[in-house]
CSV table of C-alpha atoms in Angstrom, one decimal:
chain,number,residue,atom,x,y,z
A,1,MET,CA,84.2,-18.8,173.8
A,2,GLN,CA,84.8,-15.7,173.0
A,3,THR,CA,87.1,-13.4,174.3
A,4,TYR,CA,86.7,-9.3,174.6
A,5,LEU,CA,90.2,-7.3,175.1
A,6,TRP,CA,89.0,-4.4,178.0
A,7,ASN,CA,90.4,-1.2,178.3
A,8,PRO,CA,89.9,-0.2,181.3
A,9,TRP,CA,90.6,3.9,180.1
A,10,SER,CA,87.9,3.9,178.4
A,11,ILE,CA,85.1,5.3,180.9
A,12,PHE,CA,87.5,8.3,180.6
A,13,ASP,CA,87.6,8.6,176.7
A,14,GLU,CA,84.0,8.3,177.0
A,15,LEU,CA,83.6,11.3,179.6
A,16,GLU,CA,85.5,13.0,177.7
A,17,ARG,CA,83.8,13.2,174.6
A,18,THR,CA,79.8,13.9,177.2
A,19,LEU,CA,81.7,16.9,178.8
A,20,PRO,CA,81.4,20.6,176.6
A,21,ALA,CA,85.4,21.0,175.1
A,22,ALA,CA,86.8,23.2,178.1
A,23,GLY,CA,88.2,25.4,175.2
A,24,SER,CA,84.6,26.6,174.6
A,25,PRO,CA,83.2,30.3,174.8
A,26,GLU,CA,81.1,28.9,178.4
A,27,TRP,CA,84.5,29.2,180.4
A,28,PRO,CA,86.0,30.7,182.3
A,29,GLN,CA,81.9,30.3,183.9
A,30,PHE,CA,80.8,33.4,186.0
A,31,ASP,CA,79.4,33.0,189.7
A,32,ILE,CA,76.3,36.6,189.5
A,33,GLU,CA,75.3,37.7,192.4
A,34,ASP,CA,72.4,40.2,192.2
A,35,THR,CA,72.5,42.9,195.4
A,36,GLU,CA,71.1,45.6,196.8
A,37,HIS,CA,74.1,48.4,195.7
A,38,GLU,CA,75.2,46.3,193.7
A,39,ALA,CA,76.4,43.1,191.1
A,40,VAL,CA,79.2,41.0,191.5
A,41,LEU,CA,80.7,38.6,189.1
A,42,THR,CA,83.1,36.0,190.3
A,43,ALA,CA,85.2,33.7,187.2
A,44,ASP,CA,87.8,31.5,188.4
A,45,VAL,CA,90.9,31.3,186.6
A,46,PRO,CA,93.8,29.9,187.8
A,47,GLY,CA,97.3,31.0,186.9
A,48,MET,CA,96.2,34.2,185.8
A,49,SER,CA,96.7,37.2,186.2
A,50,GLU,CA,96.4,42.0,185.4
A,51,ASP,CA,98.5,41.0,182.5
A,52,ASP,CA,95.9,38.4,181.0
A,53,ILE,CA,93.2,39.6,181.5
A,54,GLU,CA,91.1,42.8,180.1
A,55,ILE,CA,87.8,44.2,181.1
A,56,THR,CA,86.4,46.7,179.0
A,57,VAL,CA,82.5,48.5,178.5
A,58,ALA,CA,81.1,50.1,176.0
A,59,GLY,CA,77.8,51.5,175.7
A,60,HIS,CA,75.6,49.0,177.7
A,61,GLU,CA,78.2,45.9,177.3
A,62,LEU,CA,81.3,44.8,179.8
A,63,VAL,CA,83.7,43.1,178.2
A,64,VAL,CA,85.5,40.1,179.8
A,65,SER,CA,88.9,38.8,177.5
A,66,GLY,CA,91.7,37.7,178.2
A,67,THR,CA,94.8,34.4,177.2
A,68,ARG,CA,95.3,31.9,179.7
A,69,LYS,CA,98.2,30.0,179.2
A,70,PRO,CA,100.4,27.1,179.7
A,71,ARG,CA,102.5,26.9,182.8
A,72,ASP,CA,106.1,26.6,182.8
A,73,GLY,CA,105.6,27.1,178.9
A,74,ARG,CA,104.6,23.8,178.7
A,75,HIS,CA,102.2,22.5,175.5
A,76,VAL,CA,99.5,20.0,177.5
A,77,HIS,CA,97.7,18.4,174.5
A,78,ARG,CA,95.2,16.9,176.9
A,79,GLY,CA,94.0,18.8,180.2
A,80,ARG,CA,92.8,22.1,181.4
A,81,PHE,CA,91.9,25.0,178.7
A,82,HIS,CA,94.9,27.6,178.0
A,83,GLY,CA,94.4,30.1,175.2
A,84,SER,CA,92.7,32.6,174.3
A,85,PHE,CA,88.6,33.6,175.9
A,86,GLN,CA,85.7,36.1,175.8
A,87,ARG,CA,82.6,36.7,177.5
A,88,ARG,CA,79.8,38.8,176.9
A,89,PHE,CA,77.5,41.0,180.1
A,90,PHE,CA,74.7,42.9,178.8
A,91,LEU,CA,73.9,46.2,181.4
A,92,ASP,CA,70.9,46.9,181.1
A,93,ASP,CA,69.4,50.7,182.8
A,94,ARG,CA,69.6,49.7,186.0
A,95,PHE,CA,73.5,49.8,186.4
A,96,ASP,CA,76.0,52.3,185.8
A,97,PRO,CA,78.4,51.4,183.3
A,98,ASP,CA,80.9,54.2,184.7
A,99,GLN,CA,80.6,52.7,188.0
A,100,VAL,CA,82.4,49.4,187.1
A,101,SER,CA,85.1,47.6,189.4
A,102,ALA,CA,87.6,44.6,188.9
A,103,HIS,CA,90.1,42.2,191.6
A,104,ILE,CA,92.0,39.4,190.4
A,105,ALA,CA,93.3,37.6,194.0
A,106,HIS,CA,93.8,33.7,194.9
A,107,GLY,CA,92.7,32.9,191.4
A,108,GLU,CA,89.9,34.1,191.6
A,109,LEU,CA,88.6,37.2,189.3
A,110,THR,CA,85.4,39.4,190.9
A,111,ILE,CA,83.7,42.5,189.2
A,112,ARG,CA,81.7,45.1,190.7
A,113,ILE,CA,78.8,47.3,189.0
A,114,ALA,CA,76.8,49.6,190.7
A,115,LYS,CA,72.9,50.2,190.5
A,116,THR,CA,72.6,53.5,189.3
A,117,ALA,CA,70.7,55.3,192.1
A,118,ARG,CA,67.1,54.5,190.6
A,119,ALA,CA,67.2,51.1,190.3
A,120,ARG,CA,68.4,51.1,194.0
A,121,PRO,CA,65.3,50.3,196.4
A,122,ARG,CA,64.2,53.4,198.7
A,123,ARG,CA,61.7,53.3,201.5
A,124,VAL,CA,58.5,54.6,201.7
A,125,LYS,CA,57.2,56.0,204.7
A,126,LEU,CA,53.4,55.0,204.4
A,127,THR,CA,50.9,57.3,206.6
A,128,SER,CA,47.2,56.5,207.8
A,129,GLY,CA,45.0,58.0,206.4
A,130,ILE,CA,43.4,60.4,209.3
A,131,ALA,CA,47.0,62.1,208.6
A,132,ALA,CA,46.5,63.0,205.6
A,133,LYS,CA,43.5,64.0,205.9
A,134,VAL,CA,44.8,66.4,208.2
A,135,LYS,CA,47.7,67.3,206.3
A,136,GLY,CA,45.5,68.4,203.2
A,137,LEU,CA,43.0,70.5,205.7
A,138,LEU,CA,45.8,72.2,207.1
A,139,SER,CA,47.4,73.2,204.0
A,140,SER,CA,44.2,74.1,202.2
A,141,ASP,CA,43.4,76.4,205.6
A,142,ARG,CA,47.1,77.9,204.8
A,143,ASP,CA,46.3,79.0,200.9
A,144,ARG,CA,43.1,80.8,201.8
A,145,SER,CA,44.6,82.7,204.4
A,146,ALA,CA,47.1,83.8,202.3
A,147,ALA,CA,45.2,84.4,199.4
């Protein structure tokens, strides 16, 4: 009978190989909510402050970059992401690049981008066919009497 040496931690090694790297350009992950008046981008950035993150708008591109430092200056070989990151978002013509605000609190970054007036939904008044005909007849009678 042959015996095998079982490593109970091998499942964690396999999990680490299959998950995307924490330092990939996908960090931090952003939720994007499209509301009537604005787009709201939120991301979890635990341990970071306004000094660690830079947000710039150039033309139609919003760039979020920063550096996440290890806590207490420790150098952890395996664990949560530490280092520089950069995420880019394209702002189409529906959004006003001059109306961008950002806020960070309790490890959550929130960026708000206002929509232009053209992009906001507006209600169109609906009239019946009879009312439009009467209005048209009345305006044509005024035009004849003015001439």
